[in-house]
Amino acid sequence: MQGRNCTTGKSSTAFKQELLKNLLRGLRARTDACAFSAMSVHERKRAVKSSADVAMAAARGVGARWPKAILAAAAASTSSNRSSCQVRSSRFRRVARRCFFREKRRGPAAGVAAASSVDVARRLVRRRTMALRKVIPGGDAAMDEASLLREAMDYVVHLRAQVDVLRRVSEAMQIRSSLLRYAPSSIHGQEASSSMRQ
Amino acid sequence: MSSGRRGRISDEEINELISKLQALLPESSRRRNANRSPASKLLKETCSYIKSLHREVDDLSDRLSELMSTMDNDSPQAEIIRSILR
């Protein structure tokens, strides 16, 4: 899979095309390796979702942290079994809980005087920053505020592209299979890839 | 985007990032954010937006997975879908 350092704007189409190519390749590889019929419904859904995320990360390439985190997590889940992944995520949860409780204890212990509005605001920002780190892949790594905001922006932009590509692929598949019902002998063309070229 | 610059980040830079990020968020949340405590509201809106995008990806992946499951049989429909992946 090829990666590319894509920014927004005019190269958004290029990114989506790269994503689409990666996605179709990834899905084909999975169905070649292990037939969908052999998987449960749940496993199938996870396989498609994972392919979509890996396709997005590979298309983004270098220039942000989140793609590396996605690819690392995907590699880890295929090489090891599920139990080790669960251990990793519960470890993170334990660390996060410890940080949260530490902050709570600090509050009342700081004195009988009421917390100033600045303290409250600062605490709120800190809590929400932590929450934001959790939803961005690799967001829990040491990162200053500015870098985290940059990561968030980059991730949002590319997430939107991922949604767009997935929607188009689903629609293309639905169109084809419904057309097939009415005119089985006359189906040609590539709706999904041609609509990407706009 | 540049990365890896050590040292102090200026308030200006943070504010610039905040307004850029705000421009990315859906219109409705932007209006609500107008005046009050921009940083924490922005963080919350960004977090919610990312979560809603995740949900969209999940739903679309589910739909895609259902469509692909018709590949299991040898119907002409399955062949069409397989041809998309080729």
mmCIF file of C-alpha atoms in Angstrom, chain A:
data_model
loop_
_atom_site.group_PDB
_atom_site.id
_atom_site.type_symbol
_atom_site.label_atom_id
_atom_site.label_comp_id
_atom_site.label_asym_id
_atom_site.label_seq_id
_atom_site.Cartn_x
_atom_site.Cartn_y
_atom_site.Cartn_z
ATOM 1 C CA MET A 1 0.000 0.000 0.000
ATOM 2 C CA GLN A 2 1.337 3.416 -0.908
ATOM 3 C CA GLY A 3 1.187 6.323 1.480
ATOM 4 C CA ARG A 4 1.148 9.988 0.666
ATOM 5 C CA ASN A 5 1.428 13.162 2.696
ATOM 6 C CA CYS A 6 -1.895 14.712 1.733
ATOM 7 C CA THR A 7 -3.229 18.010 2.970
ATOM 8 C CA THR A 8 -6.744 19.268 2.590
ATOM 9 C CA GLY A 9 -8.275 21.088 -0.338
ATOM 10 C CA LYS A 10 -7.249 20.164 -3.815
ATOM 11 C CA SER A 11 -5.500 16.978 -2.734
ATOM 12 C CA SER A 12 -8.556 15.730 -0.840
ATOM 13 C CA THR A 13 -9.728 13.941 -3.978
ATOM 14 C CA ALA A 14 -6.298 12.387 -4.341
ATOM 15 C CA PHE A 15 -6.457 11.217 -0.744
ATOM 16 C CA LYS A 16 -9.908 9.697 -1.243
ATOM 17 C CA GLN A 17 -8.754 7.868 -4.352
ATOM 18 C CA GLU A 18 -5.778 6.499 -2.460
ATOM 19 C CA LEU A 19 -8.058 5.480 0.392
ATOM 20 C CA LEU A 20 -10.473 3.797 -2.006
ATOM 21 C CA LYS A 21 -7.678 1.890 -3.709
ATOM 22 C CA ASN A 22 -6.289 0.751 -0.364
ATOM 23 C CA LEU A 23 -9.740 -0.181 0.880
ATOM 24 C CA LEU A 24 -10.630 -2.327 -2.114
ATOM 25 C CA ARG A 25 -7.242 -4.012 -2.028
ATOM 26 C CA GLY A 26 -7.531 -4.654 1.682
ATOM 27 C CA LEU A 27 -11.038 -6.065 1.404
ATOM 28 C CA ARG A 28 -10.009 -8.294 -1.476
ATOM 29 C CA ALA A 29 -6.998 -9.533 0.480
ATOM 30 C CA ARG A 30 -9.168 -10.396 3.449
ATOM 31 C CA THR A 31 -11.729 -12.260 1.380
ATOM 32 C CA ASP A 32 -8.976 -14.134 -0.420
ATOM 33 C CA ALA A 33 -7.294 -15.127 2.817
ATOM 34 C CA CYS A 34 -10.400 -16.057 4.754
ATOM 35 C CA ALA A 35 -13.804 -16.247 3.112
ATOM 36 C CA PHE A 36 -16.446 -14.019 4.616
ATOM 37 C CA SER A 37 -18.667 -17.050 4.892
ATOM 38 C CA ALA A 38 -16.269 -18.468 7.461
ATOM 39 C CA MET A 39 -16.636 -15.425 9.711
ATOM 40 C CA SER A 40 -19.438 -14.536 12.044
ATOM 41 C CA VAL A 41 -21.432 -11.372 11.361
ATOM 42 C CA HIS A 42 -19.563 -9.596 14.107
ATOM 43 C CA GLU A 43 -16.145 -10.680 12.815
ATOM 44 C CA ARG A 44 -17.112 -9.558 9.331
ATOM 45 C CA LYS A 45 -18.061 -6.100 10.556
ATOM 46 C CA ARG A 46 -14.824 -5.768 12.461
ATOM 47 C CA ALA A 47 -12.847 -6.882 9.409
ATOM 48 C CA VAL A 48 -14.463 -4.240 7.196
ATOM 49 C CA LYS A 49 -14.021 -1.519 9.807
ATOM 50 C CA SER A 50 -10.387 -2.469 10.313
ATOM 51 C CA SER A 51 -9.772 -2.447 6.554
ATOM 52 C CA ALA A 52 -11.306 1.017 6.346
ATOM 53 C CA ASP A 53 -9.099 2.365 9.136
ATOM 54 C CA VAL A 54 -5.931 0.785 7.776
ATOM 55 C CA ALA A 55 -6.770 2.119 4.305
ATOM 56 C CA MET A 56 -7.204 5.625 5.732
ATOM 57 C CA ALA A 57 -3.984 5.454 7.748
ATOM 58 C CA ALA A 58 -1.936 4.110 4.830
ATOM 59 C CA ALA A 59 -3.292 6.799 2.505
ATOM 60 C CA ARG A 60 -2.373 9.526 4.992
ATOM 61 C CA GLY A 61 1.199 8.335 5.383
ATOM 62 C CA VAL A 62 3.645 10.411 7.425
ATOM 63 C CA GLY A 63 3.040 13.905 8.726
ATOM 64 C CA ALA A 64 0.720 12.984 11.580
ATOM 65 C CA ARG A 65 0.822 10.572 14.493
ATOM 66 C CA TRP A 66 -2.572 8.978 14.265
ATOM 67 C CA PRO A 67 -1.870 6.882 11.123
ATOM 68 C CA LYS A 68 1.075 5.194 12.829
ATOM 69 C CA ALA A 69 -1.056 4.448 15.866
ATOM 70 C CA ILE A 70 -3.787 2.884 13.732
ATOM 71 C CA LEU A 71 -1.331 0.742 11.761
ATOM 72 C CA ALA A 72 0.485 -0.330 14.924
ATOM 73 C CA ALA A 73 -2.778 -1.343 16.572
ATOM 74 C CA ALA A 74 -3.868 -3.263 13.473
ATOM 75 C CA ALA A 75 -0.534 -5.085 13.265
ATOM 76 C CA ALA A 76 -0.716 -5.923 16.952
ATOM 77 C CA SER A 77 -4.206 -7.344 16.699
ATOM 78 C CA THR A 78 -3.355 -9.592 13.763
ATOM 79 C CA SER A 79 -0.093 -10.924 15.155
ATOM 80 C CA SER A 80 -1.168 -11.506 18.731
ATOM 81 C CA ASN A 81 -4.427 -12.861 20.050
ATOM 82 C CA ARG A 82 -7.335 -10.842 21.412
ATOM 83 C CA SER A 83 -6.478 -11.284 25.077
ATOM 84 C CA SER A 84 -3.250 -9.297 24.865
ATOM 85 C CA CYS A 85 -5.057 -6.395 23.212
ATOM 86 C CA GLN A 86 -7.583 -6.367 25.992
ATOM 87 C CA VAL A 87 -4.806 -6.284 28.565
ATOM 88 C CA ARG A 88 -3.274 -3.279 26.810
ATOM 89 C CA SER A 89 -6.487 -1.322 26.728
ATOM 90 C CA SER A 90 -7.377 -2.118 30.331
ATOM 91 C CA ARG A 91 -3.913 -0.998 31.376
ATOM 92 C CA PHE A 92 -4.558 2.345 29.745
ATOM 93 C CA ARG A 93 -7.910 2.580 31.489
ATOM 94 C CA ARG A 94 -6.257 1.920 34.835
ATOM 95 C CA VAL A 95 -3.667 4.655 34.222
ATOM 96 C CA ALA A 96 -6.348 7.098 33.084
ATOM 97 C CA ARG A 97 -8.436 6.355 36.185
ATOM 98 C CA ARG A 98 -5.432 6.921 38.420
ATOM 99 C CA CYS A 99 -4.769 10.336 36.847
ATOM 100 C CA PHE A 100 -8.381 11.344 37.206
ATOM 101 C CA PHE A 101 -8.538 10.367 40.870
ATOM 102 C CA ARG A 102 -5.270 12.091 41.599
ATOM 103 C CA GLU A 103 -6.743 15.307 40.285
ATOM 104 C CA LYS A 104 -9.908 14.929 42.322
ATOM 105 C CA ARG A 105 -7.962 14.381 45.524
ATOM 106 C CA ARG A 106 -5.823 17.436 44.871
ATOM 107 C CA GLY A 107 -8.880 19.675 44.718
ATOM 108 C CA PRO A 108 -10.288 19.497 48.257
ATOM 109 C CA ALA A 109 -6.807 18.967 49.761
ATOM 110 C CA ALA A 110 -5.709 22.338 48.375
ATOM 111 C CA GLY A 111 -7.489 24.145 51.189
ATOM 112 C CA VAL A 112 -10.803 25.198 52.607
ATOM 113 C CA ALA A 113 -10.967 28.253 50.309
ATOM 114 C CA ALA A 114 -13.306 27.832 47.363
ATOM 115 C CA ALA A 115 -11.618 27.023 44.071
ATOM 116 C CA SER A 116 -11.300 30.079 41.894
ATOM 117 C CA SER A 117 -13.097 30.100 38.585
ATOM 118 C CA VAL A 118 -9.699 29.976 36.909
ATOM 119 C CA ASP A 119 -8.916 26.699 38.667
ATOM 120 C CA VAL A 120 -12.262 25.246 37.696
ATOM 121 C CA ALA A 121 -11.803 26.315 34.109
ATOM 122 C CA ARG A 122 -8.315 24.878 34.039
ATOM 123 C CA ARG A 123 -9.489 21.585 35.473
ATOM 124 C CA LEU A 124 -12.290 21.407 32.922
ATOM 125 C CA VAL A 125 -9.867 22.041 30.079
ATOM 126 C CA ARG A 126 -7.575 19.349 31.412
ATOM 127 C CA ARG A 127 -10.404 16.829 31.702
ATOM 128 C CA ARG A 128 -11.650 17.566 28.206
ATOM 129 C CA THR A 129 -8.146 17.410 26.808
ATOM 130 C CA MET A 130 -7.866 13.929 28.273
ATOM 131 C CA ALA A 131 -11.178 12.967 26.691
ATOM 132 C CA LEU A 132 -9.999 14.263 23.341
ATOM 133 C CA ARG A 133 -6.792 12.256 23.599
ATOM 134 C CA LYS A 134 -8.850 9.122 24.033
ATOM 135 C CA VAL A 135 -10.724 9.457 20.769
ATOM 136 C CA ILE A 136 -7.697 10.253 18.646
ATOM 137 C CA PRO A 137 -5.523 7.229 17.758
ATOM 138 C CA GLY A 138 -2.157 7.715 19.452
ATOM 139 C CA GLY A 139 -3.555 10.721 21.288
ATOM 140 C CA ASP A 140 -2.479 9.394 24.659
ATOM 141 C CA ALA A 141 1.198 9.817 23.705
ATOM 142 C CA ALA A 142 3.101 12.708 25.252
ATOM 143 C CA MET A 143 2.136 15.738 23.213
ATOM 144 C CA ASP A 144 1.839 19.431 23.940
ATOM 145 C CA GLU A 145 -1.492 21.208 23.587
ATOM 146 C CA ALA A 146 -0.715 22.708 20.192
ATOM 147 C CA SER A 147 0.344 19.346 18.734
ATOM 148 C CA LEU A 148 -2.801 17.724 20.062
ATOM 149 C CA LEU A 149 -4.969 20.359 18.392
ATOM 150 C CA ARG A 150 -3.066 19.867 15.141
ATOM 151 C CA GLU A 151 -3.550 16.110 15.371
ATOM 152 C CA ALA A 152 -7.250 16.599 16.047
ATOM 153 C CA MET A 153 -7.655 18.824 13.008
ATOM 154 C CA ASP A 154 -5.759 16.455 10.758
ATOM 155 C CA TYR A 155 -7.692 13.459 12.040
ATOM 156 C CA VAL A 156 -11.103 15.147 11.603
ATOM 157 C CA VAL A 157 -10.334 16.131 8.025
ATOM 158 C CA HIS A 158 -9.306 12.625 7.055
ATOM 159 C CA LEU A 159 -12.100 10.961 8.994
ATOM 160 C CA ARG A 160 -14.593 12.949 6.936
ATOM 161 C CA ALA A 161 -12.917 11.719 3.766
ATOM 162 C CA GLN A 162 -13.140 8.154 5.041
ATOM 163 C CA VAL A 163 -16.874 8.550 5.675
ATOM 164 C CA ASP A 164 -17.333 9.915 2.157
ATOM 165 C CA VAL A 165 -15.449 7.050 0.521
ATOM 166 C CA LEU A 166 -17.300 4.384 2.521
ATOM 167 C CA ARG A 167 -20.619 5.951 1.631
ATOM 168 C CA ARG A 168 -19.811 5.971 -2.074
ATOM 169 C CA VAL A 169 -18.652 2.372 -2.091
ATOM 170 C CA SER A 170 -21.821 1.233 -0.281
ATOM 171 C CA GLU A 171 -24.009 3.201 -2.658
ATOM 172 C CA ALA A 172 -22.213 1.836 -5.697
ATOM 173 C CA MET A 173 -22.694 -1.702 -4.452
ATOM 174 C CA GLN A 174 -26.343 -1.108 -3.686
ATOM 175 C CA ILE A 175 -27.001 0.468 -7.068
ATOM 176 C CA ARG A 176 -25.383 -2.414 -8.865
ATOM 177 C CA SER A 177 -27.201 -5.131 -7.020
ATOM 178 C CA SER A 178 -30.561 -3.420 -7.447
ATOM 179 C CA LEU A 179 -29.916 -2.778 -11.143
ATOM 180 C CA LEU A 180 -29.054 -6.422 -11.481
ATOM 181 C CA ARG A 181 -32.534 -7.312 -10.363
ATOM 182 C CA TYR A 182 -34.077 -5.477 -13.322
ATOM 183 C CA ALA A 183 -31.517 -5.859 -16.077
ATOM 184 C CA PRO A 184 -29.128 -8.659 -15.213
ATOM 185 C CA SER A 185 -27.503 -8.805 -18.624
ATOM 186 C CA SER A 186 -26.565 -5.162 -19.026
ATOM 187 C CA ILE A 187 -24.433 -4.265 -16.038
ATOM 188 C CA HIS A 188 -21.103 -2.680 -16.930
ATOM 189 C CA GLY A 189 -18.981 0.179 -15.745
ATOM 190 C CA GLN A 190 -17.455 1.270 -12.485
ATOM 191 C CA GLU A 191 -19.716 3.627 -10.553
ATOM 192 C CA ALA A 192 -17.568 3.872 -7.482
ATOM 193 C CA SER A 193 -14.263 4.687 -9.164
ATOM 194 C CA SER A 194 -15.796 7.009 -11.773
ATOM 195 C CA SER A 195 -17.569 9.045 -9.119
ATOM 196 C CA MET A 196 -14.220 9.421 -7.371
ATOM 197 C CA ARG A 197 -12.804 11.293 -10.331
ATOM 198 C CA GLN A 198 -15.059 14.358 -9.829
#
